[in-house]
Amino acid sequence: MAYASKKEEEGGLSSYYNNKTTIIQEARVFNESPISPRKCRALLTRIVYLLYIGESLSSQEATTLFFGTTKLFQHKDSALRQMVYLAIKELATTAEDVIMVTSSIMKDMQPNSEVIYRPNAIRALCRIIDPSMAQGVERFFKAAIVDRTPSISSAALVSSYHLYPHAKDVVKRWVNEAQEAVNAKSSPSFFGGSSGGYLNFGSSGASSSGYQPIPSTSYIAQYHALGLLYLIRKQDRMAVTKMIQQLGGGKSGAGTTLKNPMALCMLIRYAAKIVDEDPNVQRQILDLLDGWLRHKSDMVNLEAARAMCEMKSVPSAQLSKAISVLQLFLSSPKPVLKFAAARTLASLALTHPSSVATCNVDLENLIADPNRSVATYAITTLLKTGNEASVDRLMKQITGFMSEISDEFKVIIVDAIRSLCLKFPTKHVSMLSFLAGVLRDEGGYDFKRAVVEAMFDMIKYIADCKEQALSHLCEFIEDCEFTKLSVRILHLLGMEGPGSPQPTKYIRFIYNRVVLENATVRAAAVSSLAKFGVNAIDVGLRRSIGVLLNRCLDDVDDEVRDRAAMYLKVMKERPLADVYIKEESVFSLAALESKLVAYISDPVAVSQPFDTTSIPKVSRAQLAAESVRQSTLDTIAIPVARADPTPPPPTAADTQSAYLQQLAEVPELTEYGPVLNSSAKPAQLTESETEYQVTCVKHIFKEHIVFQFNVTNTLPDTILEQVSVIMQPQADCGLTEDFIIPVPALTTSTSPGIVYVSFSRDNPEEYATGSFQSTLKFVSKELDPSTGEPEDEGYEDEYQLEDVELAVGGDYIIPSYASFSSEWDRLRTGASSTETFSLTAMESIEAACDSIIEILNMEPLGGTETPTSPSVHTLQLSGLVNGGGGKVLVRCRMTYTKGEGVTLELGVRAEQERACALVVSAVSG
């Protein structure tokens, strides 16, 4: 097969040659007589290439090629037969009726077949057979797993690994054979045999009777066998622990039967995972890791050292051994070892900087390493472990180094400098100069953003550098090509500039953006100018800002014009400025999103204006904390975690949206109207280890309360039918049961199932509270293991659950931020109440604060949740009462006397009397 030249590729010859239509047309070579092995191999190669580059074949096309390929089964050319199996394996997922070739493939799986055919046949058979046929080929796979030829054994083990998810019960029976493959003391090589040619290419199917395997030193089958063993046993932690101890080879590691370094690395990872799950075995695992640190393979040494460095609560003596091994690798002539050691030390320096400091001399030698990736990790590690005296020297070395590395590593360096600056604030001058210098260099968005955010942090935490940093940022936006960064810097100038000693020097830079930039940046500049005008003490400055904003009224963009008009109005009326510019709180974005989703999905609600009074607020500091970007240093510089990747937990908005979608699918609940509040977190009603697991979510409507029970059946051989939850409320709780929506049938695969229990509120104006005794009722039936069908007869059973509490905090009151002093004064004409309580059981004011916050579920304000005095304290709380109850503020004045407990004066102010009474009843009850 001749490869196309560059000129031919440019002319389209290559694209034609590997075109899907062309290949399908040329498939007639499979029908020629006699068959040309060379032509067929070339065409099969093009088919596989086409699939590897992502080309998709229709089911009909794949089927045509698949059965055309199977006509080559009778040919004796070894290389062609291998190529046939490779093509069959790739086409099997798309083609139809592929199961018809099973018998032909199994013929090549026989022990007396060509050695070079059997691995390919095994891999292809794994793709073709139906899971129900796994039992029929069991003896072939068992024989292949323990075969003395590594290629055959590995093919069988890998195929078993892929077959496991579809036929677990069958593959689990092969555990003894997999164990035998792990313990194999010698393995023949893939190379060898009496057939002619390299890997039998070009042979004409010579008999394998004279095949003489040559011992191999790779032992690759051990690696594959270990993976299969772990897959079978991973649900049994004790079995995995025993496997690790058996294969570990004792404290020195010399007694292990594992000869393959990759298998040992895999075993180390399994051991580290066991320690994460069960810290009680840490000492035994550390002894094994200590032995593997002295293994003859660098790969095993590195994996053992990395596992020890990533382990929690490792004794310093053991950690120092791992660091010593990594320190030796730092001076290795192999770049990959230097890189791996530097990367591991960079992550360890985040938690144990003093321990890593012993490697500083070796790390400094790597700064000039020709591999810039190694040099980058060396510098970031030194920045974390260095002392204040070494900062200036490191900064000089980094300055000449930045132009030689990619943006990705520049981001790591900048984030390391940001951390170092916050650690040694007295060195901010040199570091700020460095950041200002790199800000003027060429670079992409991520790099420039990292530098800008580093300056933002310095402005926030180091007051002495604020003026200088703001000046550098002003110069940067004069020639900034990234709109997002310009907008963020203009916002920061609007927040920090008015309070500076000379606010006028920033106005020129801001107004230049109104003249020279795009509409998005112009709108941000208008907002920034308005903040200077509102917060300015100098009347002349206010007048000048007004003139500039008046010029913006003629802007071509409507957003810019609208902002300018609004801010001119705000500057003339101080109450509007307090609301639109000086307001310290903003809407909770998660709550706002869920309310908007509910609003636009309700056809009745959209006919009315959107009500924002029921949406809780958060402080700007809280919002910034929620949206803070994780340092790139903490993500890029740390090696990938060995644990299985897990998706991030759902946000509050995601959870609320999921609840709304679930409720919308229940016809009986569609007439209840919008949901006023849903539980932020499901309440656990059973232990996590029980066979039936139940959680409860409460949904509050205007006239109803719906309890959603998420029921999980963990018994794989049992089906639960007619699943319901019986709730017994307290007397006079103000609720009447409407109906129960049970789950018809529940298995492990359909879990969790949802049971709904609906109650009507006797008086929607009142807030019903109380405790509910709950019982899970169901009919239990065994599943037939052969058919998977439930038995005809079952038995009724019930399971006692924890009581469900309907409380004031969390169910009726939502935390919401407010400016306490101004809101407290505003509500002085509204509903108010003052009560005194003696909390004799409280042993401190701090305990009383925690208890009150937990009961009321309200937002503590101004850091008052943390008492500053052990004897006297005032706790300030803010919240919203759902269902139109409005805003409520609580002031708790407390004194503590030893022996008498805490005396509490509870002051409540609210927009409605019933909200006031609700808070008092929650504390008194």
PDB file of N, CA and C in Angstrom, residues 14-61:
ATOM      1  N   SER A  14      -5.830  11.904  -1.290  1.00  0.00           N
ATOM      2  CA  SER A  14      -5.947  11.148  -0.045  1.00  0.00           C
ATOM      3  C   SER A  14      -7.392  11.087   0.427  1.00  0.00           C
ATOM      4  N   SER A  15      -8.103  12.218   0.341  1.00  0.00           N
ATOM      5  CA  SER A  15      -9.497  12.239   0.787  1.00  0.00           C
ATOM      6  C   SER A  15     -10.349  11.332  -0.092  1.00  0.00           C
ATOM      7  N   TYR A  16     -10.014  11.266  -1.398  1.00  0.00           N
ATOM      8  CA  TYR A  16     -10.765  10.364  -2.278  1.00  0.00           C
ATOM      9  C   TYR A  16     -10.436   8.912  -1.946  1.00  0.00           C
ATOM     10  N   TYR A  17      -9.158   8.663  -1.707  1.00  0.00           N
ATOM     11  CA  TYR A  17      -8.690   7.302  -1.459  1.00  0.00           C
ATOM     12  C   TYR A  17      -9.344   6.728  -0.202  1.00  0.00           C
ATOM     13  N   ASN A  18      -9.527   7.578   0.825  1.00  0.00           N
ATOM     14  CA  ASN A  18     -10.126   7.131   2.081  1.00  0.00           C
ATOM     15  C   ASN A  18     -11.578   7.584   2.213  1.00  0.00           C
ATOM     16  N   ASN A  19     -12.226   7.827   1.087  1.00  0.00           N
ATOM     17  CA  ASN A  19     -13.625   8.213   1.102  1.00  0.00           C
ATOM     18  C   ASN A  19     -14.493   6.997   1.370  1.00  0.00           C
ATOM     19  N   LYS A  20     -15.564   7.192   2.181  1.00  0.00           N
ATOM     20  CA  LYS A  20     -16.421   6.074   2.570  1.00  0.00           C
ATOM     21  C   LYS A  20     -17.054   5.400   1.355  1.00  0.00           C
ATOM     22  N   THR A  21     -17.565   6.209   0.433  1.00  0.00           N
ATOM     23  CA  THR A  21     -18.227   5.648  -0.760  1.00  0.00           C
ATOM     24  C   THR A  21     -17.247   4.828  -1.592  1.00  0.00           C
ATOM     25  N   THR A  22     -16.035   5.351  -1.759  1.00  0.00           N
ATOM     26  CA  THR A  22     -15.005   4.641  -2.540  1.00  0.00           C
ATOM     27  C   THR A  22     -14.676   3.301  -1.905  1.00  0.00           C
ATOM     28  N   ILE A  23     -14.539   3.300  -0.594  1.00  0.00           N
ATOM     29  CA  ILE A  23     -14.172   2.066   0.112  1.00  0.00           C
ATOM     30  C   ILE A  23     -15.278   1.023  -0.017  1.00  0.00           C
ATOM     31  N   ILE A  24     -16.538   1.438   0.096  1.00  0.00           N
ATOM     32  CA  ILE A  24     -17.645   0.483  -0.004  1.00  0.00           C
ATOM     33  C   ILE A  24     -17.706  -0.113  -1.404  1.00  0.00           C
ATOM     34  N   GLN A  25     -17.421   0.717  -2.407  1.00  0.00           N
ATOM     35  CA  GLN A  25     -17.419   0.210  -3.789  1.00  0.00           C
ATOM     36  C   GLN A  25     -16.294  -0.787  -4.014  1.00  0.00           C
ATOM     37  N   GLU A  26     -15.136  -0.516  -3.391  1.00  0.00           N
ATOM     38  CA  GLU A  26     -13.986  -1.394  -3.593  1.00  0.00           C
ATOM     39  C   GLU A  26     -14.087  -2.688  -2.791  1.00  0.00           C
ATOM     40  N   ALA A  27     -15.142  -2.809  -1.968  1.00  0.00           N
ATOM     41  CA  ALA A  27     -15.292  -4.018  -1.153  1.00  0.00           C
ATOM     42  C   ALA A  27     -15.518  -5.264  -1.993  1.00  0.00           C
ATOM     43  N   ARG A  28     -15.709  -5.084  -3.298  1.00  0.00           N
ATOM     44  CA  ARG A  28     -15.880  -6.259  -4.168  1.00  0.00           C
ATOM     45  C   ARG A  28     -14.615  -7.106  -4.250  1.00  0.00           C
ATOM     46  N   VAL A  29     -13.492  -6.578  -3.811  1.00  0.00           N
ATOM     47  CA  VAL A  29     -12.262  -7.390  -3.831  1.00  0.00           C
ATOM     48  C   VAL A  29     -12.395  -8.598  -2.917  1.00  0.00           C
ATOM     49  N   PHE A  30     -13.334  -8.518  -1.929  1.00  0.00           N
ATOM     50  CA  PHE A  30     -13.538  -9.659  -1.035  1.00  0.00           C
ATOM     51  C   PHE A  30     -14.165 -10.835  -1.779  1.00  0.00           C
ATOM     52  N   ASN A  31     -14.793 -10.551  -2.930  1.00  0.00           N
ATOM     53  CA  ASN A  31     -15.487 -11.608  -3.687  1.00  0.00           C
ATOM     54  C   ASN A  31     -14.656 -12.155  -4.843  1.00  0.00           C
ATOM     55  N   GLU A  32     -13.465 -11.605  -5.060  1.00  0.00           N
ATOM     56  CA  GLU A  32     -12.643 -12.054  -6.174  1.00  0.00           C
ATOM     57  C   GLU A  32     -12.146 -13.487  -5.960  1.00  0.00           C
ATOM     58  N   SER A  33     -11.853 -14.132  -7.033  1.00  0.00           N
ATOM     59  CA  SER A  33     -11.301 -15.484  -6.949  1.00  0.00           C
ATOM     60  C   SER A  33     -10.148 -15.600  -7.957  1.00  0.00           C
ATOM     61  N   PRO A  34      -8.940 -15.900  -7.549  1.00  0.00           N
ATOM     62  CA  PRO A  34      -8.565 -16.103  -6.137  1.00  0.00           C
ATOM     63  C   PRO A  34      -8.456 -14.767  -5.386  1.00  0.00           C
ATOM     64  N   ILE A  35      -8.559 -14.844  -4.070  1.00  0.00           N
ATOM     65  CA  ILE A  35      -8.484 -13.644  -3.218  1.00  0.00           C
ATOM     66  C   ILE A  35      -7.049 -13.143  -3.181  1.00  0.00           C
ATOM     67  N   SER A  36      -6.899 -11.829  -3.299  1.00  0.00           N
ATOM     68  CA  SER A  36      -5.569 -11.222  -3.189  1.00  0.00           C
ATOM     69  C   SER A  36      -5.376 -10.727  -1.747  1.00  0.00           C
ATOM     70  N   PRO A  37      -4.536 -11.409  -0.940  1.00  0.00           N
ATOM     71  CA  PRO A  37      -4.353 -10.978   0.454  1.00  0.00           C
ATOM     72  C   PRO A  37      -3.876  -9.539   0.564  1.00  0.00           C
ATOM     73  N   ARG A  38      -3.011  -9.123  -0.359  1.00  0.00           N
ATOM     74  CA  ARG A  38      -2.455  -7.766  -0.270  1.00  0.00           C
ATOM     75  C   ARG A  38      -3.550  -6.721  -0.458  1.00  0.00           C
ATOM     76  N   LYS A  39      -4.396  -6.895  -1.469  1.00  0.00           N
ATOM     77  CA  LYS A  39      -5.472  -5.936  -1.715  1.00  0.00           C
ATOM     78  C   LYS A  39      -6.468  -5.918  -0.553  1.00  0.00           C
ATOM     79  N   CYS A  40      -6.798  -7.099  -0.060  1.00  0.00           N
ATOM     80  CA  CYS A  40      -7.774  -7.186   1.035  1.00  0.00           C
ATOM     81  C   CYS A  40      -7.234  -6.535   2.303  1.00  0.00           C
ATOM     82  N   ARG A  41      -5.942  -6.770   2.603  1.00  0.00           N
ATOM     83  CA  ARG A  41      -5.340  -6.143   3.795  1.00  0.00           C
ATOM     84  C   ARG A  41      -5.374  -4.629   3.665  1.00  0.00           C
ATOM     85  N   ALA A  42      -5.059  -4.120   2.478  1.00  0.00           N
ATOM     86  CA  ALA A  42      -5.044  -2.675   2.257  1.00  0.00           C
ATOM     87  C   ALA A  42      -6.440  -2.083   2.457  1.00  0.00           C
ATOM     88  N   LEU A  43      -7.462  -2.766   1.926  1.00  0.00           N
ATOM     89  CA  LEU A  43      -8.823  -2.250   2.061  1.00  0.00           C
ATOM     90  C   LEU A  43      -9.311  -2.318   3.517  1.00  0.00           C
ATOM     91  N   LEU A  44      -8.972  -3.408   4.199  1.00  0.00           N
ATOM     92  CA  LEU A  44      -9.353  -3.530   5.608  1.00  0.00           C
ATOM     93  C   LEU A  44      -8.680  -2.440   6.447  1.00  0.00           C
ATOM     94  N   THR A  45      -7.432  -2.137   6.106  1.00  0.00           N
ATOM     95  CA  THR A  45      -6.720  -1.065   6.816  1.00  0.00           C
ATOM     96  C   THR A  45      -7.442   0.260   6.631  1.00  0.00           C
ATOM     97  N   ARG A  46      -7.912   0.518   5.418  1.00  0.00           N
ATOM     98  CA  ARG A  46      -8.622   1.781   5.151  1.00  0.00           C
ATOM     99  C   ARG A  46      -9.961   1.826   5.881  1.00  0.00           C
ATOM    100  N   ILE A  47     -10.629   0.676   5.994  1.00  0.00           N
ATOM    101  CA  ILE A  47     -11.897   0.624   6.738  1.00  0.00           C
ATOM    102  C   ILE A  47     -11.670   0.966   8.213  1.00  0.00           C
ATOM    103  N   VAL A  48     -10.657   0.334   8.801  1.00  0.00           N
ATOM    104  CA  VAL A  48     -10.361   0.588  10.220  1.00  0.00           C
ATOM    105  C   VAL A  48      -9.930   2.041  10.426  1.00  0.00           C
ATOM    106  N   TYR A  49      -9.120   2.549   9.496  1.00  0.00           N
ATOM    107  CA  TYR A  49      -8.689   3.950   9.576  1.00  0.00           C
ATOM    108  C   TYR A  49      -9.893   4.888   9.542  1.00  0.00           C
ATOM    109  N   LEU A  50     -10.832   4.580   8.664  1.00  0.00           N
ATOM    110  CA  LEU A  50     -12.031   5.405   8.535  1.00  0.00           C
ATOM    111  C   LEU A  50     -12.807   5.450   9.854  1.00  0.00           C
ATOM    112  N   LEU A  51     -12.914   4.303  10.511  1.00  0.00           N
ATOM    113  CA  LEU A  51     -13.641   4.248  11.788  1.00  0.00           C
ATOM    114  C   LEU A  51     -12.868   4.961  12.893  1.00  0.00           C
ATOM    115  N   TYR A  52     -11.537   4.871  12.864  1.00  0.00           N
ATOM    116  CA  TYR A  52     -10.721   5.487  13.912  1.00  0.00           C
ATOM    117  C   TYR A  52     -10.753   7.013  13.848  1.00  0.00           C
ATOM    118  N   ILE A  53     -10.920   7.577  12.646  1.00  0.00           N
ATOM    119  CA  ILE A  53     -10.933   9.041  12.547  1.00  0.00           C
ATOM    120  C   ILE A  53     -12.327   9.612  12.784  1.00  0.00           C
ATOM    121  N   GLY A  54     -13.292   8.734  13.157  1.00  0.00           N
ATOM    122  CA  GLY A  54     -14.608   9.227  13.556  1.00  0.00           C
ATOM    123  C   GLY A  54     -15.667   9.158  12.480  1.00  0.00           C
ATOM    124  N   GLU A  55     -15.364   8.563  11.337  1.00  0.00           N
ATOM    125  CA  GLU A  55     -16.369   8.442  10.275  1.00  0.00           C
ATOM    126  C   GLU A  55     -17.447   7.455  10.721  1.00  0.00           C
ATOM    127  N   SER A  56     -18.697   7.794  10.517  1.00  0.00           N
ATOM    128  CA  SER A  56     -19.785   6.913  10.941  1.00  0.00           C
ATOM    129  C   SER A  56     -20.362   6.192   9.733  1.00  0.00           C
ATOM    130  N   LEU A  57     -20.634   4.917   9.928  1.00  0.00           N
ATOM    131  CA  LEU A  57     -21.253   4.096   8.885  1.00  0.00           C
ATOM    132  C   LEU A  57     -22.689   3.808   9.285  1.00  0.00           C
ATOM    133  N   SER A  58     -23.578   3.806   8.306  1.00  0.00           N
ATOM    134  CA  SER A  58     -24.957   3.421   8.595  1.00  0.00           C
ATOM    135  C   SER A  58     -24.999   1.928   8.890  1.00  0.00           C
ATOM    136  N   SER A  59     -26.099   1.486   9.468  1.00  0.00           N
ATOM    137  CA  SER A  59     -26.210   0.071   9.820  1.00  0.00           C
ATOM    138  C   SER A  59     -26.115  -0.818   8.579  1.00  0.00           C
ATOM    139  N   GLN A  60     -26.719  -0.375   7.480  1.00  0.00           N
ATOM    140  CA  GLN A  60     -26.678  -1.171   6.250  1.00  0.00           C
ATOM    141  C   GLN A  60     -25.264  -1.236   5.681  1.00  0.00           C
ATOM    142  N   GLU A  61     -24.565  -0.086   5.673  1.00  0.00           N
ATOM    143  CA  GLU A  61     -23.193  -0.060   5.159  1.00  0.00           C
ATOM    144  C   GLU A  61     -22.278  -0.939   6.006  1.00  0.00           C
TER     145      GLU A  61
END
